[in-house]
Amino acid sequence: MLRPYHIKQLIFEGEGVALDFKRTITSCEKIAKTMVSFANNKGGKLLIGVADDGTIKGVKAEDEEKYMIEKACTFYAKPMLEPIFEEVYVDDKLVLVVSISSSDTKPHYALGEDQKWWVYIRVKDKSVLASKIVVDVLRKQQDEEGVMITYSSKEKALLEYLEENERITLKEYAQMLNISRRRASRIMVNLILSGVIRVHTTEKEEFYTAS
């Protein structure tokens, strides 16, 4: 059970991979995107009634906020999400805490304003659209079979490149070996799943490094 000092501590730490502040819920699409990114990562918390700068404003209509969250979890996320609610009074103002667990059925998709389903992941304090490679990794991480890696010249070329260079992009790798992006993607996914390389996603680009 969260206490007022827990909320103040979370606010002091600031928004991040597992924490997001919302003054109020105004859009099912936007909040579904955030919650899906938590479920696709290691879980996270929404503090509703807290402004972006950390000021505690309080929730005015908690039932309405809960309704929006539950609607977003049910109709704007697939597979659907199961939020856990806690109500904490901080300095006589109500903060609604919504916890989303890391999912066992990744990837989760959020319904966008374009009426299409998209996968999001959490990058620092932002919910970012996942690349096809990341979606494949999330999907295959749920498989029980695991990954068998046989190192062909293509895998060896990538690992040798990363011994000499700090990072590489998918486009650079495909051009280096003169193979299709799809073939390069499959190799990357298997190497990520086996823990040999790591994927790094930012708002502007995605790149890969040796683990």
GROMACS .gro file of C-alpha atoms in nm:
model
  211
    1MET     CA    1   0.000   0.000   0.000
    2LEU     CA    2   0.141   0.334  -0.106
    3ARG     CA    3   0.171   0.616   0.148
    4PRO     CA    4   0.186   0.993   0.082
    5TYR     CA    5   0.564   0.993   0.128
    6HIS     CA    6   0.594   0.718  -0.136
    7ILE     CA    7   0.413   0.942  -0.385
    8LYS     CA    8   0.635   1.239  -0.299
    9GLN     CA    9   0.943   1.019  -0.344
   10LEU     CA   10   0.822   0.903  -0.685
   11ILE     CA   11   0.753   1.262  -0.790
   12PHE     CA   12   1.099   1.366  -0.668
   13GLU     CA   13   1.259   1.092  -0.882
   14GLY     CA   14   1.069   1.224  -1.185
   15GLU     CA   15   0.916   1.067  -1.491
   16GLY     CA   16   1.110   0.779  -1.643
   17VAL     CA   17   1.095   0.431  -1.790
   18ALA     CA   18   0.846   0.311  -1.527
   19LEU     CA   19   0.672   0.635  -1.422
   20ASP     CA   20   0.447   0.886  -1.594
   21PHE     CA   21   0.259   1.190  -1.461
   22LYS     CA   22  -0.085   1.287  -1.590
   23ARG     CA   23  -0.275   1.597  -1.479
   24THR     CA   24  -0.592   1.429  -1.608
   25ILE     CA   25  -0.689   1.170  -1.870
   26THR     CA   26  -0.810   1.339  -2.187
   27SER     CA   27  -0.768   1.066  -2.451
   28CYS     CA   28  -0.805   0.688  -2.444
   29GLU     CA   29  -0.563   0.659  -2.739
   30LYS     CA   30  -0.286   0.854  -2.565
   31ILE     CA   31  -0.316   0.680  -2.230
   32ALA     CA   32  -0.338   0.335  -2.395
   33LYS     CA   33  -0.008   0.411  -2.570
   34THR     CA   34   0.162   0.480  -2.234
   35MET     CA   35   0.015   0.176  -2.060
   36VAL     CA   36   0.103  -0.054  -2.351
   37SER     CA   37   0.463   0.073  -2.340
   38PHE     CA   38   0.476  -0.019  -1.968
   39ALA     CA   39   0.333  -0.367  -2.033
   40ASN     CA   40   0.585  -0.426  -2.313
   41ASN     CA   41   0.868  -0.326  -2.079
   42LYS     CA   42   0.900  -0.407  -1.707
   43GLY     CA   43   0.575  -0.247  -1.597
   44GLY     CA   44   0.514   0.103  -1.463
   45LYS     CA   45   0.295   0.347  -1.276
   46LEU     CA   46   0.076   0.639  -1.380
   47LEU     CA   47   0.028   0.915  -1.125
   48ILE     CA   48  -0.298   1.086  -1.219
   49GLY     CA   49  -0.353   1.426  -1.063
   50VAL     CA   50   0.015   1.520  -1.096
   51ALA     CA   51   0.126   1.782  -1.350
   52ASP     CA   52   0.428   1.732  -1.579
   53ASP     CA   53   0.640   1.953  -1.352
   54GLY     CA   54   0.557   1.734  -1.050
   55THR     CA   55   0.301   1.969  -0.895
   56ILE     CA   56   0.024   1.779  -0.717
   57LYS     CA   57  -0.304   1.909  -0.855
   58GLY     CA   58  -0.529   1.628  -0.737
   59VAL     CA   59  -0.799   1.433  -0.915
   60LYS     CA   60  -1.135   1.607  -0.942
   61ALA     CA   61  -1.349   1.319  -1.073
   62GLU     CA   62  -1.187   0.988  -0.984
   63ASP     CA   63  -1.470   0.772  -1.123
   64GLU     CA   64  -1.436   0.944  -1.460
   65GLU     CA   65  -1.058   0.893  -1.460
   66LYS     CA   66  -1.099   0.524  -1.370
   67TYR     CA   67  -1.360   0.482  -1.643
   68MET     CA   68  -1.120   0.629  -1.903
   69ILE     CA   69  -0.836   0.402  -1.787
   70GLU     CA   70  -1.053   0.089  -1.791
   71LYS     CA   71  -1.195   0.179  -2.132
   72ALA     CA   72  -0.842   0.231  -2.268
   73CYS     CA   73  -0.723  -0.101  -2.119
   74THR     CA   74  -1.021  -0.292  -2.262
   75PHE     CA   75  -1.091  -0.136  -2.601
   76TYR     CA   76  -0.771   0.050  -2.694
   77ALA     CA   77  -0.514  -0.218  -2.597
   78LYS     CA   78  -0.474  -0.573  -2.724
   79PRO     CA   79  -0.430  -0.808  -2.559
   80MET     CA   80  -0.628  -0.610  -2.300
   81LEU     CA   81  -0.452  -0.483  -1.989
   82GLU     CA   82  -0.549  -0.519  -1.623
   83PRO     CA   83  -0.482  -0.199  -1.429
   84ILE     CA   84  -0.449  -0.190  -1.050
   85PHE     CA   85  -0.582   0.127  -0.885
   86GLU     CA   86  -0.473   0.290  -0.561
   87GLU     CA   87  -0.601   0.616  -0.417
   88VAL     CA   88  -0.357   0.817  -0.208
   89TYR     CA   89  -0.428   1.152  -0.045
   90VAL     CA   90  -0.123   1.376  -0.053
   91ASP     CA   91  -0.158   1.712   0.123
   92ASP     CA   92  -0.538   1.672   0.107
   93LYS     CA   93  -0.531   1.614  -0.269
   94LEU     CA   94  -0.624   1.282  -0.426
   95VAL     CA   95  -0.363   1.113  -0.647
   96LEU     CA   96  -0.488   0.813  -0.844
   97VAL     CA   97  -0.210   0.559  -0.894
   98VAL     CA   98  -0.251   0.316  -1.185
   99SER     CA   99  -0.008   0.022  -1.191
  100ILE     CA  100   0.051  -0.179  -1.508
  101SER     CA  101   0.249  -0.502  -1.474
  102SER     CA  102   0.506  -0.634  -1.717
  103SER     CA  103   0.310  -0.862  -1.946
  104ASP     CA  104   0.350  -1.233  -2.012
  105THR     CA  105   0.172  -1.194  -2.348
  106LYS     CA  106   0.391  -0.941  -2.529
  107PRO     CA  107   0.371  -0.758  -2.756
  108HIS     CA  108   0.073  -0.541  -2.663
  109TYR     CA  109  -0.072  -0.307  -2.924
  110ALA     CA  110  -0.241   0.031  -2.876
  111LEU     CA  111  -0.516   0.160  -3.104
  112GLY     CA  112  -0.401   0.487  -3.258
  113GLU     CA  113  -0.604   0.785  -3.370
  114ASP     CA  114  -0.553   0.651  -3.724
  115GLN     CA  115  -0.754   0.340  -3.617
  116LYS     CA  116  -0.446   0.118  -3.661
  117TRP     CA  117  -0.284  -0.098  -3.396
  118TRP     CA  118   0.075  -0.009  -3.301
  119VAL     CA  119   0.334  -0.150  -3.059
  120TYR     CA  120   0.501   0.095  -2.820
  121ILE     CA  121   0.797   0.057  -2.589
  122ARG     CA  122   0.922   0.280  -2.311
  123VAL     CA  123   1.237   0.482  -2.381
  124LYS     CA  124   1.335   0.700  -2.084
  125ASP     CA  125   1.020   0.905  -2.013
  126LYS     CA  126   0.861   0.862  -2.358
  127SER     CA  127   0.643   0.597  -2.520
  128VAL     CA  128   0.806   0.528  -2.856
  129LEU     CA  129   0.682   0.332  -3.157
  130ALA     CA  130   0.858  -0.005  -3.169
  131SER     CA  131   1.044  -0.113  -3.481
  132LYS     CA  132   0.964  -0.440  -3.654
  133ILE     CA  133   1.280  -0.590  -3.504
  134VAL     CA  134   1.173  -0.499  -3.150
  135VAL     CA  135   0.820  -0.633  -3.214
  136ASP     CA  136   0.972  -0.963  -3.335
  137VAL     CA  137   1.196  -0.979  -3.028
  138LEU     CA  138   0.901  -0.917  -2.794
  139ARG     CA  139   0.697  -1.183  -2.972
  140LYS     CA  140   0.972  -1.447  -2.978
  141GLN     CA  141   1.071  -1.383  -2.615
  142GLN     CA  142   0.738  -1.543  -2.523
  143ASP     CA  143   0.824  -1.865  -2.709
  144GLU     CA  144   0.947  -2.146  -2.486
  145GLU     CA  145   1.165  -2.307  -2.749
  146GLY     CA  146   1.447  -2.055  -2.726
  147VAL     CA  147   1.686  -1.968  -3.007
  148MET     CA  148   1.953  -2.185  -3.164
  149ILE     CA  149   2.229  -1.978  -3.319
  150THR     CA  150   2.461  -2.112  -3.584
  151TYR     CA  151   2.727  -1.859  -3.670
  152SER     CA  152   2.754  -1.819  -4.043
  153SER     CA  153   2.986  -1.571  -4.211
  154LYS     CA  154   2.710  -1.308  -4.184
  155GLU     CA  155   2.685  -1.331  -3.803
  156LYS     CA  156   3.064  -1.341  -3.773
  157ALA     CA  157   3.098  -1.031  -3.992
  158LEU     CA  158   2.861  -0.839  -3.764
  159LEU     CA  159   3.040  -0.943  -3.445
  160GLU     CA  160   3.380  -0.863  -3.595
  161TYR     CA  161   3.251  -0.521  -3.701
  162LEU     CA  162   3.127  -0.453  -3.345
  163GLU     CA  163   3.465  -0.550  -3.203
  164GLU     CA  164   3.616  -0.261  -3.400
  165ASN     CA  165   3.320  -0.020  -3.389
  166GLU     CA  166   3.090   0.089  -3.110
  167ARG     CA  167   2.757   0.054  -3.295
  168ILE     CA  168   2.580  -0.027  -3.620
  169THR     CA  169   2.236   0.033  -3.772
  170LEU     CA  170   2.024  -0.217  -3.963
  171LYS     CA  171   2.075  -0.022  -4.284
  172GLU     CA  172   2.454  -0.021  -4.239
  173TYR     CA  173   2.459  -0.394  -4.171
  174ALA     CA  174   2.243  -0.477  -4.475
  175GLN     CA  175   2.464  -0.259  -4.699
  176MET     CA  176   2.786  -0.402  -4.553
  177LEU     CA  177   2.686  -0.759  -4.649
  178ASN     CA  178   2.476  -0.664  -4.952
  179ILE     CA  179   2.172  -0.847  -4.817
  180SER     CA  180   1.806  -0.743  -4.786
  181ARG     CA  181   1.684  -0.555  -4.479
  182ARG     CA  182   1.447  -0.846  -4.408
  183ARG     CA  183   1.736  -1.096  -4.400
  184ALA     CA  184   1.943  -0.857  -4.189
  185SER     CA  185   1.644  -0.815  -3.952
  186ARG     CA  186   1.612  -1.192  -3.897
  187ILE     CA  187   1.981  -1.218  -3.809
  188MET     CA  188   1.955  -0.922  -3.569
  189VAL     CA  189   1.647  -1.066  -3.394
  190ASN     CA  190   1.818  -1.402  -3.330
  191LEU     CA  191   2.134  -1.237  -3.200
  192ILE     CA  192   1.935  -1.010  -2.967
  193LEU     CA  193   1.736  -1.305  -2.832
  194SER     CA  194   2.054  -1.503  -2.771
  195GLY     CA  195   2.202  -1.209  -2.579
  196VAL     CA  196   2.492  -1.156  -2.820
  197ILE     CA  197   2.394  -0.803  -2.924
  198ARG     CA  198   2.172  -0.534  -2.772
  199VAL     CA  199   1.917  -0.309  -2.940
  200HIS     CA  200   1.904   0.059  -2.845
  201THR     CA  201   1.597   0.262  -2.936
  202THR     CA  202   1.584   0.640  -2.918
  203GLU     CA  203   1.321   0.882  -3.045
  204LYS     CA  204   1.535   0.946  -3.354
  205GLU     CA  205   1.702   0.616  -3.438
  206GLU     CA  206   1.769   0.254  -3.352
  207PHE     CA  207   2.112   0.097  -3.337
  208TYR     CA  208   2.288  -0.215  -3.213
  209THR     CA  209   2.592  -0.280  -2.994
  210ALA     CA  210   2.776  -0.587  -2.867
  211SER     CA  211   2.640  -0.711  -2.533
   0.00000   0.00000   0.00000
